[in-house]
PDB file of C-alpha atoms in Angstrom:
ATOM      1  CA  MET A   1      31.847 -80.212 -45.105  1.00 81.00           C
ATOM      2  CA  ILE A   2      30.940 -78.805 -41.717  1.00 82.00           C
ATOM      3  CA  THR A   3      34.208 -79.727 -39.997  1.00 80.00           C
ATOM      4  CA  ALA A   4      36.064 -78.322 -43.033  1.00 80.00           C
ATOM      5  CA  GLY A   5      34.216 -75.070 -42.701  1.00 78.00           C
ATOM      6  CA  LYS A   6      32.501 -75.361 -46.094  1.00 75.00           C
ATOM      7  CA  TRP A   7      29.202 -74.237 -44.766  1.00 77.00           C
ATOM      8  CA  ASN A   8      26.207 -74.116 -47.048  1.00 87.00           C
ATOM      9  CA  LEU A   9      22.881 -74.841 -45.310  1.00 89.00           C
ATOM     10  CA  GLU A  10      20.978 -75.665 -48.467  1.00 91.00           C
ATOM     11  CA  GLU A  11      23.559 -77.934 -49.904  1.00 91.00           C
ATOM     12  CA  LEU A  12      24.145 -79.792 -46.680  1.00 91.00           C
ATOM     13  CA  ALA A  13      20.414 -80.271 -46.247  1.00 93.00           C
ATOM     14  CA  GLU A  14      20.171 -81.790 -49.713  1.00 93.00           C
ATOM     15  CA  LEU A  15      23.077 -84.157 -49.024  1.00 90.00           C
ATOM     16  CA  LEU A  16      21.523 -85.245 -45.735  1.00 91.00           C
ATOM     17  CA  ILE A  17      18.085 -85.844 -47.281  1.00 92.00           C
ATOM     18  CA  SER A  18      19.728 -87.923 -50.038  1.00 92.00           C
ATOM     19  CA  GLU A  19      21.640 -90.019 -47.547  1.00 89.00           C
ATOM     20  CA  ARG A  20      18.565 -90.444 -45.329  1.00 89.00           C
ATOM     21  CA  ASN A  21      16.525 -91.668 -48.307  1.00 90.00           C
ATOM     22  CA  ARG A  22      19.297 -94.024 -49.376  1.00 89.00           C
ATOM     23  CA  ARG A  23      19.502 -95.595 -45.935  1.00 85.00           C
ATOM     24  CA  ASN A  24      15.809 -95.350 -45.130  1.00 81.00           C
ATOM     25  CA  ASP A  25      16.832 -94.215 -41.638  1.00 81.00           C
ATOM     26  CA  ILE A  26      18.973 -91.382 -40.303  1.00 87.00           C
ATOM     27  CA  LEU A  27      19.817 -92.892 -36.912  1.00 91.00           C
ATOM     28  CA  ASP A  28      22.866 -94.865 -38.096  1.00 88.00           C
ATOM     29  CA  LEU A  29      24.113 -91.855 -40.047  1.00 89.00           C
ATOM     30  CA  LEU A  30      23.859 -89.621 -36.961  1.00 91.00           C
ATOM     31  CA  ASP A  31      25.780 -92.167 -34.889  1.00 91.00           C
ATOM     32  CA  GLU A  32      28.534 -92.042 -37.469  1.00 90.00           C
ATOM     33  CA  VAL A  33      28.683 -88.329 -38.161  1.00 90.00           C
ATOM     34  CA  TRP A  34      27.934 -86.765 -34.716  1.00 93.00           C
ATOM     35  CA  PRO A  35      31.339 -87.766 -33.077  1.00 92.00           C
ATOM     36  CA  GLU A  36      33.061 -85.722 -35.838  1.00 91.00           C
ATOM     37  CA  MET A  37      31.337 -82.554 -34.508  1.00 92.00           C
ATOM     38  CA  VAL A  38      33.901 -81.614 -31.891  1.00 91.00           C
ATOM     39  CA  THR A  39      33.274 -77.876 -31.622  1.00 93.00           C
ATOM     40  CA  ASP A  40      30.212 -76.001 -30.443  1.00 95.00           C
ATOM     41  CA  THR A  41      29.957 -74.163 -33.762  1.00 93.00           C
ATOM     42  CA  ASN A  42      29.975 -77.297 -35.777  1.00 93.00           C
ATOM     43  CA  ARG A  43      27.462 -78.980 -33.419  1.00 95.00           C
ATOM     44  CA  HIS A  44      25.087 -76.070 -33.852  1.00 95.00           C
ATOM     45  CA  ARG A  45      25.480 -76.051 -37.613  1.00 93.00           C
ATOM     46  CA  PHE A  46      24.649 -79.771 -37.804  1.00 94.00           C
ATOM     47  CA  CYS A  47      21.591 -79.204 -35.549  1.00 96.00           C
ATOM     48  CA  GLU A  48      20.576 -76.460 -37.937  1.00 95.00           C
ATOM     49  CA  VAL A  49      20.685 -78.853 -40.812  1.00 95.00           C
ATOM     50  CA  LEU A  50      18.564 -81.427 -38.918  1.00 96.00           C
ATOM     51  CA  VAL A  51      15.945 -78.727 -38.346  1.00 97.00           C
ATOM     52  CA  LYS A  52      16.125 -77.625 -41.923  1.00 95.00           C
ATOM     53  CA  ILE A  53      15.284 -81.117 -43.217  1.00 95.00           C
ATOM     54  CA  LYS A  54      12.418 -81.353 -40.665  1.00 94.00           C
ATOM     55  CA  GLU A  55      13.879 -84.232 -38.730  1.00 94.00           C
ATOM     56  CA  LEU A  56      11.883 -85.427 -35.808  1.00 95.00           C
ATOM     57  CA  PRO A  57      12.410 -83.484 -32.631  1.00 97.00           C
ATOM     58  CA  GLU A  58      13.171 -86.617 -30.630  1.00 96.00           C
ATOM     59  CA  VAL A  59      15.897 -87.515 -33.118  1.00 96.00           C
ATOM     60  CA  ILE A  60      17.472 -83.998 -32.944  1.00 97.00           C
ATOM     61  CA  CYS A  61      17.359 -84.051 -29.126  1.00 97.00           C
ATOM     62  CA  GLN A  62      18.389 -87.672 -28.421  1.00 96.00           C
ATOM     63  CA  LYS A  63      20.985 -88.012 -31.202  1.00 95.00           C
ATOM     64  CA  ALA A  64      22.494 -84.538 -31.121  1.00 96.00           C
ATOM     65  CA  TYR A  65      21.580 -82.410 -28.082  1.00 97.00           C
ATOM     66  CA  ILE A  66      21.844 -85.178 -25.469  1.00 97.00           C
ATOM     67  CA  PRO A  67      25.329 -86.323 -26.672  1.00 95.00           C
ATOM     68  CA  TRP A  68      26.312 -82.631 -26.862  1.00 97.00           C
ATOM     69  CA  PHE A  69      25.066 -82.044 -23.315  1.00 97.00           C
ATOM     70  CA  LYS A  70      27.034 -85.014 -21.995  1.00 94.00           C
ATOM     71  CA  THR A  71      30.299 -83.397 -23.261  1.00 93.00           C
ATOM     72  CA  CYS A  72      29.707 -80.202 -21.279  1.00 92.00           C
ATOM     73  CA  GLU A  73      31.914 -80.599 -18.184  1.00 84.00           C
ATOM     74  CA  THR A  74      31.297 -77.127 -16.748  1.00 82.00           C
ATOM     75  CA  ASN A  75      30.472 -74.734 -19.531  1.00 86.00           C
ATOM     76  CA  LEU A  76      27.022 -74.876 -21.134  1.00 94.00           C
ATOM     77  CA  THR A  77      27.341 -71.742 -23.181  1.00 96.00           C
ATOM     78  CA  GLY A  78      27.504 -73.217 -26.698  1.00 97.00           C
ATOM     79  CA  PHE A  79      24.826 -75.807 -25.896  1.00 98.00           C
ATOM     80  CA  VAL A  80      22.443 -73.209 -24.505  1.00 98.00           C
ATOM     81  CA  GLN A  81      23.041 -70.642 -27.272  1.00 98.00           C
ATOM     82  CA  SER A  82      22.265 -73.336 -29.903  1.00 98.00           C
ATOM     83  CA  LEU A  83      19.217 -74.756 -28.138  1.00 98.00           C
ATOM     84  CA  SER A  84      17.735 -71.323 -27.442  1.00 98.00           C
ATOM     85  CA  LYS A  85      17.913 -70.571 -31.174  1.00 98.00           C
ATOM     86  CA  LEU A  86      16.410 -73.840 -32.383  1.00 98.00           C
ATOM     87  CA  ILE A  87      13.944 -74.715 -29.575  1.00 98.00           C
ATOM     88  CA  VAL A  88      11.313 -72.565 -31.360  1.00 98.00           C
ATOM     89  CA  TYR A  89      11.088 -75.434 -33.962  1.00 98.00           C
ATOM     90  CA  PHE A  90      10.151 -78.061 -31.355  1.00 98.00           C
ATOM     91  CA  PRO A  91       8.931 -76.278 -28.159  1.00 98.00           C
ATOM     92  CA  GLU A  92       6.271 -78.915 -27.333  1.00 97.00           C
ATOM     93  CA  TYR A  93       8.708 -81.829 -27.347  1.00 98.00           C
ATOM     94  CA  ALA A  94      11.414 -79.801 -25.617  1.00 98.00           C
ATOM     95  CA  CYS A  95       9.091 -78.943 -22.702  1.00 97.00           C
ATOM     96  CA  LYS A  96       7.271 -82.242 -22.402  1.00 97.00           C
ATOM     97  CA  SER A  97      10.235 -84.551 -22.740  1.00 97.00           C
ATOM     98  CA  PHE A  98      13.718 -83.216 -23.475  1.00 98.00           C
ATOM     99  CA  LEU A  99      14.138 -80.545 -20.797  1.00 98.00           C
ATOM    100  CA  VAL A 100      12.319 -82.613 -18.269  1.00 97.00           C
ATOM    101  CA  GLU A 101      14.787 -85.450 -18.792  1.00 96.00           C
ATOM    102  CA  LEU A 102      17.693 -83.087 -18.161  1.00 97.00           C
ATOM    103  CA  LEU A 103      16.044 -81.566 -15.098  1.00 98.00           C
ATOM    104  CA  MET A 104      15.251 -84.920 -13.536  1.00 96.00           C
ATOM    105  CA  ASN A 105      18.943 -85.902 -13.333  1.00 95.00           C
ATOM    106  CA  LYS A 106      20.319 -84.950  -9.918  1.00 95.00           C
ATOM    107  CA  TYR A 107      23.828 -84.454 -11.349  1.00 94.00           C
ATOM    108  CA  SER A 108      22.739 -82.583 -14.470  1.00 95.00           C
ATOM    109  CA  LEU A 109      24.585 -79.319 -15.141  1.00 95.00           C
ATOM    110  CA  LEU A 110      21.236 -77.738 -16.033  1.00 96.00           C
ATOM    111  CA  VAL A 111      20.029 -78.492 -12.491  1.00 97.00           C
ATOM    112  CA  LYS A 112      23.350 -77.092 -11.019  1.00 95.00           C
ATOM    113  CA  TYR A 113      23.169 -73.987 -13.105  1.00 94.00           C
ATOM    114  CA  LEU A 114      19.455 -73.262 -13.381  1.00 96.00           C
ATOM    115  CA  ASP A 115      19.866 -69.777 -14.810  1.00 95.00           C
ATOM    116  CA  TRP A 116      20.672 -71.428 -18.154  1.00 96.00           C
ATOM    117  CA  LEU A 117      17.105 -72.785 -18.231  1.00 98.00           C
ATOM    118  CA  THR A 118      15.868 -69.184 -18.305  1.00 97.00           C
ATOM    119  CA  GLU A 119      18.130 -68.495 -21.244  1.00 97.00           C
ATOM    120  CA  ILE A 120      16.883 -71.573 -23.168  1.00 98.00           C
ATOM    121  CA  MET A 121      13.209 -70.697 -22.481  1.00 98.00           C
ATOM    122  CA  LYS A 122      13.490 -66.952 -23.483  1.00 97.00           C
ATOM    123  CA  PRO A 123      12.340 -67.313 -27.124  1.00 97.00           C
ATOM    124  CA  LEU A 124       9.162 -69.220 -26.111  1.00 97.00           C
ATOM    125  CA  ASP A 125       5.737 -68.062 -25.232  1.00 95.00           C
ATOM    126  CA  LYS A 126       4.965 -68.073 -21.489  1.00 92.00           C
ATOM    127  CA  LYS A 127       2.537 -70.971 -21.928  1.00 94.00           C
ATOM    128  CA  TYR A 128       5.580 -73.310 -22.336  1.00 96.00           C
ATOM    129  CA  TRP A 129       6.681 -72.656 -18.720  1.00 97.00           C
ATOM    130  CA  ARG A 130       3.309 -74.007 -17.676  1.00 95.00           C
ATOM    131  CA  ILE A 131       3.774 -77.065 -19.805  1.00 96.00           C
ATOM    132  CA  LEU A 132       7.243 -77.620 -18.451  1.00 97.00           C
ATOM    133  CA  LEU A 133       5.977 -77.247 -14.880  1.00 97.00           C
ATOM    134  CA  ASN A 134       3.181 -79.675 -15.384  1.00 95.00           C
ATOM    135  CA  GLU A 135       5.481 -82.287 -16.863  1.00 96.00           C
ATOM    136  CA  TYR A 136       8.042 -81.817 -14.116  1.00 97.00           C
ATOM    137  CA  ILE A 137       5.436 -82.217 -11.396  1.00 96.00           C
ATOM    138  CA  LYS A 138       4.660 -85.720 -12.804  1.00 93.00           C
ATOM    139  CA  GLY A 139       8.211 -86.752 -11.942  1.00 91.00           C
ATOM    140  CA  CYS A 140       7.985 -85.425  -8.370  1.00 93.00           C
ATOM    141  CA  GLN A 141       4.819 -87.163  -7.224  1.00 83.00           C
ATOM    142  CA  THR A 142       6.372 -90.270  -5.595  1.00 81.00           C
ATOM    143  CA  HIS A 143       9.037 -88.438  -3.755  1.00 87.00           C
ATOM    144  CA  LEU A 144      10.168 -84.850  -3.815  1.00 95.00           C
ATOM    145  CA  GLU A 145      13.971 -84.946  -3.575  1.00 96.00           C
ATOM    146  CA  GLN A 146      15.868 -81.878  -2.358  1.00 96.00           C
ATOM    147  CA  TYR A 147      17.488 -81.065  -5.755  1.00 97.00           C
ATOM    148  CA  LYS A 148      14.060 -80.803  -7.372  1.00 97.00           C
ATOM    149  CA  ILE A 149      12.851 -77.991  -5.087  1.00 97.00           C
ATOM    150  CA  PRO A 150      14.985 -75.216  -6.647  1.00 97.00           C
ATOM    151  CA  VAL A 151      13.812 -76.363 -10.096  1.00 98.00           C
ATOM    152  CA  LEU A 152      10.149 -76.142  -8.990  1.00 97.00           C
ATOM    153  CA  VAL A 153      10.795 -72.718  -7.481  1.00 97.00           C
ATOM    154  CA  LEU A 154      12.142 -71.452 -10.892  1.00 97.00           C
ATOM    155  CA  LEU A 155       9.262 -73.000 -12.812  1.00 97.00           C
ATOM    156  CA  VAL A 156       6.612 -71.602 -10.544  1.00 96.00           C
ATOM    157  CA  LYS A 157       8.204 -68.177 -10.514  1.00 94.00           C
ATOM    158  CA  ASN A 158       7.967 -68.080 -14.266  1.00 95.00           C
ATOM    159  CA  CYS A 159       4.257 -69.128 -14.117  1.00 91.00           C
ATOM    160  CA  GLN A 160       3.138 -66.445 -11.760  1.00 81.00           C
ATOM    161  CA  LYS A 161      -0.508 -65.420 -12.564  1.00 75.00           C
ATOM    162  CA  ASP A 162      -0.633 -67.812 -15.581  1.00 77.00           C
ATOM    163  CA  LEU A 163      -1.785 -70.968 -13.844  1.00 88.00           C
ATOM    164  CA  ASP A 164      -5.350 -72.208 -14.235  1.00 89.00           C
ATOM    165  CA  SER A 165      -7.249 -74.284 -11.707  1.00 90.00           C
ATOM    166  CA  SER A 166      -5.988 -77.531 -13.037  1.00 92.00           C
ATOM    167  CA  ASP A 167      -2.337 -76.320 -12.721  1.00 92.00           C
ATOM    168  CA  GLY A 168      -3.097 -75.133  -9.113  1.00 92.00           C
ATOM    169  CA  GLU A 169      -4.679 -78.429  -8.248  1.00 95.00           C
ATOM    170  CA  LYS A 170      -1.543 -80.369  -9.302  1.00 94.00           C
ATOM    171  CA  LEU A 171       0.750 -78.004  -7.398  1.00 95.00           C
ATOM    172  CA  VAL A 172      -1.320 -78.147  -4.176  1.00 96.00           C
ATOM    173  CA  THR A 173      -1.470 -81.945  -4.371  1.00 96.00           C
ATOM    174  CA  LEU A 174       2.286 -82.088  -4.749  1.00 96.00           C
ATOM    175  CA  CYS A 175       2.771 -79.748  -1.752  1.00 96.00           C
ATOM    176  CA  LYS A 176       0.361 -81.788   0.346  1.00 95.00           C
ATOM    177  CA  THR A 177       2.206 -84.997  -0.437  1.00 94.00           C
ATOM    178  CA  ALA A 178       5.637 -83.568   0.343  1.00 96.00           C
ATOM    179  CA  ALA A 179       4.789 -81.497   3.369  1.00 95.00           C
ATOM    180  CA  LEU A 180       5.623 -83.978   6.128  1.00 94.00           C
ATOM    181  CA  ASP A 181       8.944 -85.045   4.611  1.00 94.00           C
ATOM    182  CA  HIS A 182      10.002 -81.390   4.314  1.00 96.00           C
ATOM    183  CA  SER A 183       8.332 -79.998   7.447  1.00 95.00           C
ATOM    184  CA  THR A 184      11.508 -78.199   8.620  1.00 95.00           C
ATOM    185  CA  ASN A 185      12.966 -77.523   5.155  1.00 96.00           C
ATOM    186  CA  ARG A 186      13.310 -73.773   4.494  1.00 94.00           C
ATOM    187  CA  ASP A 187      13.803 -74.383   0.773  1.00 96.00           C
ATOM    188  CA  PHE A 188      10.438 -76.226   0.682  1.00 97.00           C
ATOM    189  CA  ALA A 189       8.826 -73.369   2.658  1.00 96.00           C
ATOM    190  CA  SER A 190      10.169 -70.827   0.134  1.00 95.00           C
ATOM    191  CA  PHE A 191       8.748 -73.020  -2.680  1.00 97.00           C
ATOM    192  CA  LEU A 192       5.348 -72.934  -0.827  1.00 97.00           C
ATOM    193  CA  VAL A 193       5.483 -69.142  -0.707  1.00 96.00           C
ATOM    194  CA  PHE A 194       5.905 -68.993  -4.519  1.00 95.00           C
ATOM    195  CA  VAL A 195       3.038 -71.412  -4.806  1.00 96.00           C
ATOM    196  CA  VAL A 196       0.827 -69.157  -2.693  1.00 94.00           C
ATOM    197  CA  GLY A 197       1.660 -66.273  -5.064  1.00 92.00           C
ATOM    198  CA  ALA A 198       0.972 -68.303  -8.172  1.00 93.00           C
ATOM    199  CA  ILE A 199      -2.308 -70.055  -7.527  1.00 92.00           C
ATOM    200  CA  ASP A 200      -5.896 -68.849  -6.943  1.00 90.00           C
ATOM    201  CA  LEU A 201      -6.042 -68.617  -3.228  1.00 90.00           C
ATOM    202  CA  GLU A 202      -9.818 -68.123  -3.261  1.00 90.00           C
ATOM    203  CA  ARG A 203     -10.021 -71.730  -4.210  1.00 92.00           C
ATOM    204  CA  PHE A 204      -6.942 -73.192  -2.452  1.00 94.00           C
ATOM    205  CA  ARG A 205      -6.517 -71.082   0.711  1.00 93.00           C
ATOM    206  CA  ILE A 206      -7.954 -73.788   3.052  1.00 94.00           C
ATOM    207  CA  GLU A 207      -5.728 -76.502   1.594  1.00 95.00           C
ATOM    208  CA  MET A 208      -2.643 -74.333   1.733  1.00 95.00           C
ATOM    209  CA  LEU A 209      -3.426 -73.448   5.461  1.00 95.00           C
ATOM    210  CA  SER A 210      -3.816 -77.185   6.160  1.00 96.00           C
ATOM    211  CA  ILE A 211      -0.399 -77.742   4.486  1.00 96.00           C
ATOM    212  CA  SER A 212       1.194 -74.991   6.520  1.00 95.00           C
ATOM    213  CA  GLN A 213       0.049 -76.694   9.727  1.00 95.00           C
ATOM    214  CA  LYS A 214       2.180 -79.768   8.790  1.00 95.00           C
ATOM    215  CA  LEU A 215       5.324 -77.595   8.894  1.00 96.00           C
ATOM    216  CA  LYS A 216       7.461 -76.757  11.865  1.00 95.00           C
ATOM    217  CA  GLY A 217       9.388 -73.764  13.230  1.00 92.00           C
ATOM    218  CA  ALA A 218      10.305 -70.965  10.843  1.00 92.00           C
ATOM    219  CA  SER A 219       9.035 -72.868   7.838  1.00 93.00           C
ATOM    220  CA  LYS A 220       5.507 -72.853   9.230  1.00 94.00           C
ATOM    221  CA  TYR A 221       5.408 -69.161  10.031  1.00 93.00           C
ATOM    222  CA  LEU A 222       6.935 -68.208   6.652  1.00 94.00           C
ATOM    223  CA  VAL A 223       4.108 -69.850   4.774  1.00 95.00           C
ATOM    224  CA  ILE A 224       1.415 -68.582   7.185  1.00 94.00           C
ATOM    225  CA  LYS A 225       2.672 -65.037   6.722  1.00 94.00           C
ATOM    226  CA  ALA A 226       2.518 -65.441   2.904  1.00 93.00           C
ATOM    227  CA  LEU A 227      -1.078 -66.598   3.161  1.00 93.00           C
ATOM    228  CA  LYS A 228      -1.972 -63.566   5.302  1.00 92.00           C
ATOM    229  CA  ASP A 229      -0.235 -61.175   2.947  1.00 89.00           C
ATOM    230  CA  VAL A 230      -2.204 -62.347  -0.063  1.00 82.00           C
ATOM    231  CA  LYS A 231      -5.724 -61.060   0.283  1.00 69.00           C
TER     232      LYS A 231
END
């Protein structure tokens, strides 16, 4: 019905519910049907139906949006437009799992074209940027790879003045752990500058000064200047 252009949300939802009940599981059905969705319009319509029947967010993301994302060679427009419309139905799952999964992949198009993340997050309350940041930090604790730094910069920029003490503690701990490995990295220094502007310096100034002393050259003075500029 979708691929033929016979689009009726209510009727499609009823059919999908009936088929789900008959099979006692929707996963096999999605594996069968999703490959038939070869255009962005049809993929979005199918995702709309899954939302309509209140399918689990992990099913929608893992069985529809992840396969869709993998087909995007360079252009994420259709994927982003669809997700930005439907993410309001599963914001918690999207920010704690789905988006983190995409952002943790070094070769992900979402990492390469980070502006798309801003478009996806636009419909959500600001608190979800904090949730996304906290979940992403968990994946950076053992080693902060270079490709993760621009992601962190974007996340922190969108959390300015919204972070609480617990958020600040996690950020400062991450900075402390990564400082030696990135002591001459200007990108890391820029990240630290955004951290300085986002956390409560009355509580973390001494720790951030200590971190700045681990840096070298221009990176060190960039962070020290930021600390002096914030009173």
